[in-house]
PDB file of C-alpha atoms in Angstrom:
ATOM      1  CA  MET A  50     -22.901 -42.326  -2.761  1.00 55.00           C
ATOM      2  CA  ARG A  51     -24.836 -40.143  -0.328  1.00 62.00           C
ATOM      3  CA  ILE A  52     -23.751 -36.518  -0.331  1.00 77.00           C
ATOM      4  CA  LYS A  53     -24.424 -34.487   2.792  1.00 87.00           C
ATOM      5  CA  LYS A  54     -25.319 -30.832   2.563  1.00 93.00           C
ATOM      6  CA  PRO A  55     -22.150 -28.962   3.545  1.00 95.00           C
ATOM      7  CA  PRO A  56     -22.132 -26.348   6.311  1.00 96.00           C
ATOM      8  CA  ILE A  57     -22.361 -22.821   4.931  1.00 97.00           C
ATOM      9  CA  PHE A  58     -19.098 -21.677   3.310  1.00 97.00           C
ATOM     10  CA  GLU A  59     -17.253 -24.860   4.190  1.00 96.00           C
ATOM     11  CA  SER A  60     -14.140 -24.846   2.020  1.00 92.00           C
ATOM     12  CA  SER A  61     -13.274 -27.501  -0.551  1.00 89.00           C
ATOM     13  CA  ASN A  62      -9.968 -29.311  -0.921  1.00 81.00           C
ATOM     14  CA  SER A  63      -8.899 -27.437  -4.043  1.00 85.00           C
ATOM     15  CA  CYS A  64      -9.391 -24.040  -5.701  1.00 85.00           C
ATOM     16  CA  ILE A  65     -10.394 -23.545  -9.324  1.00 87.00           C
ATOM     17  CA  TRP A  66      -8.630 -20.169  -9.423  1.00 83.00           C
ATOM     18  CA  THR A  67      -5.175 -21.467  -8.561  1.00 85.00           C
ATOM     19  CA  GLU A  68      -5.056 -25.085  -9.772  1.00 91.00           C
ATOM     20  CA  GLU A  69      -2.842 -24.926 -12.856  1.00 90.00           C
ATOM     21  CA  TYR A  70      -4.808 -27.012 -15.379  1.00 93.00           C
ATOM     22  CA  ILE A  71      -8.195 -25.567 -14.427  1.00 93.00           C
ATOM     23  CA  SER A  72      -6.919 -21.995 -14.329  1.00 91.00           C
ATOM     24  CA  GLU A  73      -5.792 -22.411 -17.958  1.00 92.00           C
ATOM     25  CA  ARG A  74      -9.338 -23.507 -18.844  1.00 90.00           C
ATOM     26  CA  MET A  75     -10.664 -20.503 -16.929  1.00 90.00           C
ATOM     27  CA  LEU A  76      -8.432 -18.273 -19.043  1.00 89.00           C
ATOM     28  CA  GLU A  77     -10.011 -19.761 -22.168  1.00 89.00           C
ATOM     29  CA  ALA A  78     -13.447 -18.946 -20.756  1.00 87.00           C
ATOM     30  CA  HIS A  79     -12.369 -15.373 -19.939  1.00 88.00           C
ATOM     31  CA  LEU A  80     -11.204 -14.860 -23.516  1.00 87.00           C
ATOM     32  CA  ASN A  81     -14.236 -16.386 -25.245  1.00 86.00           C
ATOM     33  CA  PRO A  82     -15.992 -13.264 -26.603  1.00 78.00           C
ATOM     34  CA  ASP A  83     -19.356 -14.971 -27.067  1.00 77.00           C
ATOM     35  CA  ILE A  84     -20.185 -16.229 -23.570  1.00 77.00           C
ATOM     36  CA  ASP A  85     -20.904 -14.790 -20.138  1.00 78.00           C
ATOM     37  CA  ALA A  86     -18.796 -17.217 -18.132  1.00 72.00           C
ATOM     38  CA  ALA A  87     -15.602 -16.213 -16.345  1.00 72.00           C
ATOM     39  CA  SER A  88     -15.996 -12.727 -17.858  1.00 83.00           C
ATOM     40  CA  HIS A  89     -18.837 -10.861 -19.512  1.00 84.00           C
ATOM     41  CA  LYS A  90     -19.059 -10.762 -23.303  1.00 87.00           C
ATOM     42  CA  ILE A  91     -16.814  -8.200 -24.977  1.00 88.00           C
ATOM     43  CA  GLU A  92     -19.713  -5.962 -26.018  1.00 90.00           C
ATOM     44  CA  THR A  93     -20.903  -5.918 -22.391  1.00 91.00           C
ATOM     45  CA  ILE A  94     -17.443  -4.966 -21.140  1.00 92.00           C
ATOM     46  CA  GLU A  95     -17.075  -2.207 -23.709  1.00 94.00           C
ATOM     47  CA  GLY A  96     -20.561  -0.879 -22.947  1.00 94.00           C
ATOM     48  CA  THR A  97     -19.754  -0.897 -19.242  1.00 95.00           C
ATOM     49  CA  VAL A  98     -16.512   1.055 -19.587  1.00 96.00           C
ATOM     50  CA  LYS A  99     -18.227   3.537 -21.930  1.00 96.00           C
ATOM     51  CA  PHE A 100     -20.968   4.071 -19.345  1.00 96.00           C
ATOM     52  CA  TRP A 101     -18.479   4.628 -16.526  1.00 96.00           C
ATOM     53  CA  LEU A 102     -16.643   7.237 -18.584  1.00 96.00           C
ATOM     54  CA  GLU A 103     -19.765   9.034 -19.799  1.00 96.00           C
ATOM     55  CA  LYS A 104     -21.108   9.298 -16.254  1.00 95.00           C
ATOM     56  CA  GLY A 105     -17.768  10.547 -14.924  1.00 95.00           C
ATOM     57  CA  LEU A 106     -17.530   7.713 -12.428  1.00 96.00           C
ATOM     58  CA  ILE A 107     -13.910   7.338 -13.467  1.00 96.00           C
ATOM     59  CA  LYS A 108     -11.897   9.914 -15.378  1.00 96.00           C
ATOM     60  CA  PRO A 109      -8.625  10.119 -17.292  1.00 96.00           C
ATOM     61  CA  GLY A 110      -5.803  10.476 -14.803  1.00 97.00           C
ATOM     62  CA  ASP A 111      -7.632   8.599 -12.048  1.00 98.00           C
ATOM     63  CA  ARG A 112      -5.791   5.853 -10.226  1.00 98.00           C
ATOM     64  CA  VAL A 113      -8.002   2.759 -10.449  1.00 98.00           C
ATOM     65  CA  LEU A 114      -7.757  -0.614  -8.707  1.00 98.00           C
ATOM     66  CA  ASP A 115      -9.342  -3.552 -10.544  1.00 98.00           C
ATOM     67  CA  LEU A 116      -9.910  -6.414  -8.088  1.00 97.00           C
ATOM     68  CA  GLY A 117     -10.270  -9.838  -9.678  1.00 93.00           C
ATOM     69  CA  CYS A 118      -8.959  -8.326 -12.892  1.00 94.00           C
ATOM     70  CA  GLY A 119      -8.612 -11.637 -14.749  1.00 92.00           C
ATOM     71  CA  PRO A 120      -6.791 -11.279 -18.072  1.00 94.00           C
ATOM     72  CA  GLY A 121      -7.133  -7.483 -18.030  1.00 95.00           C
ATOM     73  CA  LEU A 122     -10.262  -7.050 -20.142  1.00 94.00           C
ATOM     74  CA  TYR A 123     -11.373  -4.001 -18.143  1.00 96.00           C
ATOM     75  CA  ALA A 124      -7.899  -2.862 -17.099  1.00 97.00           C
ATOM     76  CA  GLU A 125      -6.690  -2.524 -20.696  1.00 97.00           C
ATOM     77  CA  ARG A 126      -9.664  -0.431 -21.732  1.00 97.00           C
ATOM     78  CA  LEU A 127      -9.299   1.810 -18.705  1.00 98.00           C
ATOM     79  CA  ALA A 128      -5.579   2.287 -19.352  1.00 98.00           C
ATOM     80  CA  ILE A 129      -6.264   3.185 -22.994  1.00 97.00           C
ATOM     81  CA  ALA A 130      -8.787   5.770 -21.726  1.00 97.00           C
ATOM     82  CA  GLY A 131      -6.059   7.402 -19.624  1.00 97.00           C
ATOM     83  CA  MET A 132      -6.413   5.795 -16.188  1.00 97.00           C
ATOM     84  CA  ARG A 133      -3.510   4.591 -14.076  1.00 98.00           C
ATOM     85  CA  VAL A 134      -4.532   1.008 -13.386  1.00 98.00           C
ATOM     86  CA  VAL A 135      -3.534  -1.643 -10.869  1.00 98.00           C
ATOM     87  CA  GLY A 136      -5.000  -5.115 -11.400  1.00 98.00           C
ATOM     88  CA  ILE A 137      -5.094  -7.862  -8.768  1.00 97.00           C
ATOM     89  CA  ASP A 138      -5.934 -11.522  -9.297  1.00 95.00           C
ATOM     90  CA  GLN A 139      -4.868 -14.787  -7.662  1.00 93.00           C
ATOM     91  CA  SER A 140      -4.591 -16.783 -10.900  1.00 92.00           C
ATOM     92  CA  GLU A 141      -1.078 -16.867 -12.326  1.00 93.00           C
ATOM     93  CA  ALA A 142      -2.407 -18.061 -15.693  1.00 92.00           C
ATOM     94  CA  VAL A 143      -4.710 -15.104 -16.307  1.00 94.00           C
ATOM     95  CA  LEU A 144      -2.190 -12.573 -15.009  1.00 96.00           C
ATOM     96  CA  SER A 145       0.544 -13.998 -17.233  1.00 95.00           C
ATOM     97  CA  HIS A 146      -1.740 -13.411 -20.208  1.00 96.00           C
ATOM     98  CA  ALA A 147      -2.660  -9.921 -18.967  1.00 97.00           C
ATOM     99  CA  MET A 148       0.972  -8.884 -18.565  1.00 97.00           C
ATOM    100  CA  LYS A 149       1.883 -10.148 -22.027  1.00 97.00           C
ATOM    101  CA  GLN A 150      -1.003  -8.232 -23.562  1.00 96.00           C
ATOM    102  CA  ALA A 151      -0.093  -5.036 -21.720  1.00 97.00           C
ATOM    103  CA  LYS A 152       3.494  -5.302 -22.934  1.00 97.00           C
ATOM    104  CA  GLN A 153       2.435  -5.933 -26.524  1.00 97.00           C
ATOM    105  CA  LYS A 154       0.041  -2.958 -26.447  1.00 96.00           C
ATOM    106  CA  ASN A 155       2.508  -0.722 -24.597  1.00 97.00           C
ATOM    107  CA  LEU A 156       0.113  -0.183 -21.702  1.00 97.00           C
ATOM    108  CA  SER A 157       1.451   0.783 -18.282  1.00 95.00           C
ATOM    109  CA  ILE A 158      -0.650  -1.478 -16.028  1.00 98.00           C
ATOM    110  CA  GLU A 159       0.599  -2.849 -12.729  1.00 98.00           C
ATOM    111  CA  TYR A 160      -0.522  -6.430 -12.151  1.00 98.00           C
ATOM    112  CA  ARG A 161      -0.190  -8.253  -8.834  1.00 97.00           C
ATOM    113  CA  CYS A 162      -0.777 -11.947  -8.168  1.00 96.00           C
ATOM    114  CA  MET A 163      -2.329 -12.055  -4.709  1.00 95.00           C
ATOM    115  CA  ASN A 164      -5.491 -12.672  -2.709  1.00 93.00           C
ATOM    116  CA  PHE A 165      -7.267  -9.333  -2.454  1.00 91.00           C
ATOM    117  CA  LEU A 166      -7.873  -9.978   1.250  1.00 94.00           C
ATOM    118  CA  GLU A 167      -4.143  -9.305   1.635  1.00 95.00           C
ATOM    119  CA  LEU A 168      -4.419  -5.777   0.195  1.00 96.00           C
ATOM    120  CA  LYS A 169      -2.446  -3.240   2.234  1.00 96.00           C
ATOM    121  CA  ASP A 170      -2.685  -0.100   0.079  1.00 97.00           C
ATOM    122  CA  GLU A 171      -3.880   3.034   1.851  1.00 97.00           C
ATOM    123  CA  GLY A 172      -5.451   6.167   0.367  1.00 96.00           C
ATOM    124  CA  LYS A 173      -4.140   5.438  -3.141  1.00 97.00           C
ATOM    125  CA  TYR A 174      -7.158   5.041  -5.430  1.00 98.00           C
ATOM    126  CA  ASP A 175      -9.804   7.318  -6.884  1.00 98.00           C
ATOM    127  CA  ALA A 176     -11.866   4.253  -7.722  1.00 98.00           C
ATOM    128  CA  VAL A 177     -11.877   0.548  -6.894  1.00 98.00           C
ATOM    129  CA  LEU A 178     -13.718  -1.903  -9.151  1.00 97.00           C
ATOM    130  CA  GLN A 179     -14.958  -5.413  -8.507  1.00 96.00           C
ATOM    131  CA  VAL A 180     -17.234  -6.925 -11.144  1.00 94.00           C
ATOM    132  CA  PHE A 181     -19.252 -10.031 -11.930  1.00 92.00           C
ATOM    133  CA  GLY A 182     -20.373 -10.671  -8.358  1.00 92.00           C
ATOM    134  CA  GLU A 183     -17.033 -11.601  -6.799  1.00 93.00           C
ATOM    135  CA  PHE A 184     -18.199  -9.885  -3.621  1.00 96.00           C
ATOM    136  CA  CYS A 185     -20.851 -12.621  -3.310  1.00 97.00           C
ATOM    137  CA  THR A 186     -18.221 -15.344  -2.962  1.00 95.00           C
ATOM    138  CA  LEU A 187     -17.076 -14.051   0.422  1.00 96.00           C
ATOM    139  CA  PRO A 188     -18.290 -15.376   3.790  1.00 97.00           C
ATOM    140  CA  ASP A 189     -19.370 -12.633   6.175  1.00 97.00           C
ATOM    141  CA  ASP A 190     -16.096 -12.323   8.120  1.00 97.00           C
ATOM    142  CA  ASP A 191     -14.003 -12.124   4.938  1.00 97.00           C
ATOM    143  CA  ARG A 192     -16.529  -9.738   3.393  1.00 97.00           C
ATOM    144  CA  ASP A 193     -16.256  -7.322   6.306  1.00 98.00           C
ATOM    145  CA  LEU A 194     -12.448  -7.549   6.297  1.00 97.00           C
ATOM    146  CA  PHE A 195     -12.480  -6.947   2.547  1.00 97.00           C
ATOM    147  CA  LEU A 196     -14.654  -3.834   2.866  1.00 98.00           C
ATOM    148  CA  ALA A 197     -12.361  -2.452   5.556  1.00 97.00           C
ATOM    149  CA  LYS A 198      -9.360  -2.937   3.261  1.00 97.00           C
ATOM    150  CA  ILE A 199     -11.146  -1.239   0.357  1.00 98.00           C
ATOM    151  CA  TYR A 200     -12.147   1.643   2.602  1.00 97.00           C
ATOM    152  CA  ARG A 201      -8.503   2.171   3.540  1.00 97.00           C
ATOM    153  CA  ALA A 202      -7.332   1.852  -0.070  1.00 98.00           C
ATOM    154  CA  VAL A 203      -9.716   4.477  -1.488  1.00 97.00           C
ATOM    155  CA  LYS A 204      -8.908   8.179  -1.294  1.00 96.00           C
ATOM    156  CA  PRO A 205     -11.328  10.417   0.649  1.00 94.00           C
ATOM    157  CA  GLY A 206     -14.234  11.058  -1.699  1.00 93.00           C
ATOM    158  CA  GLY A 207     -13.275   8.066  -3.854  1.00 96.00           C
ATOM    159  CA  ILE A 208     -15.676   5.359  -4.956  1.00 97.00           C
ATOM    160  CA  PHE A 209     -16.051   1.594  -4.919  1.00 98.00           C
ATOM    161  CA  LEU A 210     -17.983   0.245  -7.926  1.00 98.00           C
ATOM    162  CA  MET A 211     -19.257  -3.303  -7.617  1.00 97.00           C
ATOM    163  CA  ASP A 212     -22.133  -5.590  -8.508  1.00 97.00           C
ATOM    164  CA  VAL A 213     -23.852  -8.383  -6.584  1.00 97.00           C
ATOM    165  CA  SER A 214     -26.187 -11.120  -7.721  1.00 96.00           C
ATOM    166  CA  THR A 215     -29.705 -11.339  -6.344  1.00 96.00           C
ATOM    167  CA  ARG A 216     -31.919 -14.235  -5.348  1.00 94.00           C
ATOM    168  CA  LYS A 217     -33.807 -13.726  -8.622  1.00 93.00           C
ATOM    169  CA  LEU A 218     -30.754 -14.729 -10.667  1.00 92.00           C
ATOM    170  CA  ARG A 219     -29.974 -17.762  -8.542  1.00 87.00           C
ATOM    171  CA  VAL A 220     -33.505 -19.189  -8.699  1.00 86.00           C
ATOM    172  CA  LYS A 221     -33.550 -18.592 -12.448  1.00 87.00           C
ATOM    173  CA  ASP A 222     -30.296 -20.530 -12.888  1.00 83.00           C
ATOM    174  CA  GLY A 223     -31.573 -23.410 -10.760  1.00 85.00           C
ATOM    175  CA  LEU A 224     -29.809 -26.123  -8.807  1.00 87.00           C
ATOM    176  CA  LYS A 225     -27.210 -28.278 -10.548  1.00 84.00           C
ATOM    177  CA  ASN A 226     -27.844 -32.004 -10.152  1.00 91.00           C
ATOM    178  CA  ASN A 227     -26.094 -34.021 -12.834  1.00 94.00           C
ATOM    179  CA  TRP A 228     -23.261 -36.407 -13.547  1.00 95.00           C
ATOM    180  CA  TYR A 229     -21.185 -37.095 -16.651  1.00 96.00           C
ATOM    181  CA  VAL A 230     -18.007 -38.757 -17.872  1.00 97.00           C
ATOM    182  CA  ASN A 231     -15.478 -36.972 -20.098  1.00 95.00           C
ATOM    183  CA  GLU A 232     -12.426 -38.255 -21.917  1.00 96.00           C
ATOM    184  CA  SER A 233     -10.975 -34.772 -21.454  1.00 96.00           C
ATOM    185  CA  GLY A 234     -12.504 -31.474 -20.424  1.00 94.00           C
ATOM    186  CA  PHE A 235     -12.603 -28.472 -18.151  1.00 94.00           C
ATOM    187  CA  TRP A 236     -11.731 -30.351 -14.974  1.00 95.00           C
ATOM    188  CA  ARG A 237      -9.069 -32.800 -16.138  1.00 96.00           C
ATOM    189  CA  PRO A 238      -6.923 -33.435 -19.250  1.00 96.00           C
ATOM    190  CA  GLY A 239      -7.699 -37.181 -19.127  1.00 96.00           C
ATOM    191  CA  PRO A 240     -10.781 -39.344 -18.447  1.00 97.00           C
ATOM    192  CA  HIS A 241     -12.816 -38.282 -15.430  1.00 97.00           C
ATOM    193  CA  LEU A 242     -16.223 -38.456 -13.780  1.00 97.00           C
ATOM    194  CA  VAL A 243     -17.990 -35.288 -12.611  1.00 97.00           C
ATOM    195  CA  LEU A 244     -20.827 -35.122 -10.088  1.00 96.00           C
ATOM    196  CA  GLU A 245     -22.557 -31.727 -10.110  1.00 95.00           C
ATOM    197  CA  MET A 246     -24.734 -30.811  -7.144  1.00 95.00           C
ATOM    198  CA  GLY A 247     -26.494 -27.665  -6.046  1.00 95.00           C
ATOM    199  CA  PHE A 248     -27.523 -26.756  -2.519  1.00 96.00           C
ATOM    200  CA  ASP A 249     -29.808 -23.934  -1.481  1.00 96.00           C
ATOM    201  CA  TYR A 250     -29.726 -22.181   1.908  1.00 97.00           C
ATOM    202  CA  PRO A 251     -32.761 -19.910   1.472  1.00 95.00           C
ATOM    203  CA  ASP A 252     -32.800 -18.575   5.022  1.00 96.00           C
ATOM    204  CA  ASN A 253     -29.330 -17.123   4.415  1.00 96.00           C
ATOM    205  CA  ASP A 254     -29.660 -16.189   0.711  1.00 96.00           C
ATOM    206  CA  ILE A 255     -26.736 -18.527   0.075  1.00 97.00           C
ATOM    207  CA  TRP A 256     -26.260 -20.979  -2.773  1.00 95.00           C
ATOM    208  CA  LEU A 257     -23.636 -23.638  -3.434  1.00 96.00           C
ATOM    209  CA  ASP A 258     -22.530 -25.176  -6.720  1.00 94.00           C
ATOM    210  CA  GLN A 259     -20.466 -28.264  -5.837  1.00 95.00           C
ATOM    211  CA  TYR A 260     -18.422 -30.418  -8.209  1.00 95.00           C
ATOM    212  CA  ILE A 261     -16.900 -33.748  -7.231  1.00 95.00           C
ATOM    213  CA  VAL A 262     -14.317 -34.893  -9.766  1.00 97.00           C
ATOM    214  CA  VAL A 263     -12.958 -38.446  -9.905  1.00 97.00           C
ATOM    215  CA  ASP A 264      -9.987 -38.958 -12.239  1.00 95.00           C
ATOM    216  CA  GLN A 265      -8.865 -42.152 -13.939  1.00 93.00           C
ATOM    217  CA  GLY A 266      -6.583 -42.964 -10.996  1.00 94.00           C
ATOM    218  CA  GLY A 267      -9.503 -42.886  -8.581  1.00 94.00           C
ATOM    219  CA  ASN A 268      -8.455 -39.589  -7.005  1.00 95.00           C
ATOM    220  CA  THR A 269     -11.439 -37.557  -5.810  1.00 95.00           C
ATOM    221  CA  THR A 270     -11.432 -33.761  -5.552  1.00 95.00           C
ATOM    222  CA  THR A 271     -14.258 -31.515  -4.392  1.00 95.00           C
ATOM    223  CA  TYR A 272     -14.699 -27.966  -5.691  1.00 95.00           C
ATOM    224  CA  ARG A 273     -17.208 -25.609  -4.072  1.00 95.00           C
ATOM    225  CA  CYS A 274     -18.422 -22.322  -5.487  1.00 94.00           C
ATOM    226  CA  TRP A 275     -20.345 -20.389  -2.847  1.00 96.00           C
ATOM    227  CA  PHE A 276     -22.609 -17.406  -3.559  1.00 96.00           C
ATOM    228  CA  HIS A 277     -24.156 -15.061  -1.014  1.00 97.00           C
ATOM    229  CA  ASP A 278     -26.876 -13.158  -2.847  1.00 97.00           C
ATOM    230  CA  TYR A 279     -28.106  -9.738  -1.762  1.00 97.00           C
ATOM    231  CA  SER A 280     -31.016  -7.395  -2.078  1.00 97.00           C
ATOM    232  CA  LEU A 281     -30.575  -3.643  -1.809  1.00 97.00           C
ATOM    233  CA  GLU A 282     -32.066  -3.906   1.680  1.00 97.00           C
ATOM    234  CA  THR A 283     -29.530  -6.481   2.869  1.00 97.00           C
ATOM    235  CA  LEU A 284     -26.529  -4.945   1.071  1.00 98.00           C
ATOM    236  CA  THR A 285     -26.983  -1.367   2.295  1.00 97.00           C
ATOM    237  CA  PRO A 286     -26.351  -1.923   6.034  1.00 97.00           C
ATOM    238  CA  VAL A 287     -23.314  -4.085   5.240  1.00 98.00           C
ATOM    239  CA  VAL A 288     -21.548  -1.393   3.206  1.00 97.00           C
ATOM    240  CA  GLU A 289     -22.678   1.446   5.453  1.00 97.00           C
ATOM    241  CA  SER A 290     -21.178  -0.289   8.481  1.00 96.00           C
ATOM    242  CA  ALA A 291     -17.847  -0.201   6.637  1.00 96.00           C
ATOM    243  CA  GLY A 292     -18.089   3.582   6.199  1.00 95.00           C
ATOM    244  CA  PHE A 293     -19.432   3.776   2.644  1.00 97.00           C
ATOM    245  CA  ASP A 294     -22.478   5.724   1.496  1.00 96.00           C
ATOM    246  CA  VAL A 295     -24.629   4.152  -1.197  1.00 96.00           C
ATOM    247  CA  GLY A 296     -24.719   6.510  -4.161  1.00 94.00           C
ATOM    248  CA  THR A 297     -26.389   5.536  -7.411  1.00 96.00           C
ATOM    249  CA  VAL A 298     -27.904   2.087  -7.912  1.00 98.00           C
ATOM    250  CA  TRP A 299     -28.296   0.373 -11.283  1.00 98.00           C
ATOM    251  CA  GLY A 300     -29.623  -2.933 -12.581  1.00 97.00           C
ATOM    252  CA  ASP A 301     -26.295  -3.861 -14.166  1.00 95.00           C
ATOM    253  CA  LEU A 302     -22.767  -2.558 -14.672  1.00 94.00           C
ATOM    254  CA  ALA A 303     -23.704  -0.686 -17.850  1.00 94.00           C
ATOM    255  CA  GLY A 304     -26.351   1.443 -16.152  1.00 95.00           C
ATOM    256  CA  ALA A 305     -29.639  -0.363 -16.721  1.00 96.00           C
ATOM    257  CA  PRO A 306     -32.427   0.982 -14.481  1.00 97.00           C
ATOM    258  CA  TYR A 307     -32.699  -0.804 -11.145  1.00 96.00           C
ATOM    259  CA  ASN A 308     -35.846  -2.418  -9.803  1.00 94.00           C
ATOM    260  CA  SER A 309     -36.547  -5.089  -7.212  1.00 91.00           C
ATOM    261  CA  GLN A 310     -36.852  -7.782  -9.898  1.00 93.00           C
ATOM    262  CA  CYS A 311     -33.322  -7.332 -11.296  1.00 95.00           C
ATOM    263  CA  ASP A 312     -30.918 -10.277 -11.502  1.00 95.00           C
ATOM    264  CA  TRP A 313     -28.057  -7.973 -10.511  1.00 96.00           C
ATOM    265  CA  ILE A 314     -27.511  -4.888  -8.409  1.00 98.00           C
ATOM    266  CA  THR A 315     -24.683  -2.473  -9.215  1.00 97.00           C
ATOM    267  CA  VAL A 316     -23.791   0.206  -6.688  1.00 98.00           C
ATOM    268  CA  SER A 317     -21.485   3.178  -6.567  1.00 97.00           C
ATOM    269  CA  LEU A 318     -20.233   3.449  -2.989  1.00 98.00           C
ATOM    270  CA  LYS A 319     -18.583   6.628  -1.794  1.00 96.00           C
ATOM    271  CA  LYS A 320     -16.023   6.932   0.980  1.00 93.00           C
ATOM    272  CA  THR A 321     -17.510   9.654   3.145  1.00 80.00           C
ATOM    273  CA  GLY A 322     -18.190   8.125   6.560  1.00 54.00           C
ATOM    274  CA  SER A 323     -15.981   6.714   9.275  1.00 48.00           C
ATOM    275  CA  CYS A 324     -15.062   3.065   9.002  1.00 48.00           C
ATOM    276  CA  CYS A 325     -15.861   1.072  12.118  1.00 44.00           C
ATOM    277  CA  LYS A 326     -13.311  -1.689  11.423  1.00 41.00           C
TER     278      LYS A 326
END
């Protein structure tokens, strides 16, 4: 089988976030406290929230929007610290878990199952959060639309906290080129073949992890995970064109010092300018 290099951000014929069986496996990955997979490790999450509170980036009483909230690992901790939290995710499986946990813990968190590109809130939030590089999964047109929606959703003077991966991280991870057969696993409950392939688009700072899955009935499904990496120099004009000012820059969500060799860039963006969208 000869696999052609797909055009940049060409979509696949299924989505790992919404396909029922896979989304259940993603939930398991979110809840595994010992791995940085769908979510960061628990100690990383707790250190991150502690840092945000100590620096006054978010404060008790603030209204906070958590985009790509998953099973509520950040949202719960923010609610316990006194924030009014709204969490958005497109996976029914992870949100079902999040809502059950909030009910059990008597936490008043509003969860919505939706694509965050459909956000229509205006001037409601003191802070918007998006973590673990979800911003990098957006093609340029969607990215610009997304920033315009966040700009409208944040109150004047509010902030948007997010992180992006850099080229350093992607090169370190390397290209996936492998195949294997499983009796049961992440992709399917029964026997299946998986072809893993990685594609690099260095002129665009874009990377693709592609998975072709063939089940025991011969059905073939392609899953594509796209990543647009950034440097501070390429990220800054993008967010400034949406009306945000770049505030503090860190090397990770928990406040590590930033330098040009970091795997991640975390920025605090402030709504002070005029959005051009």
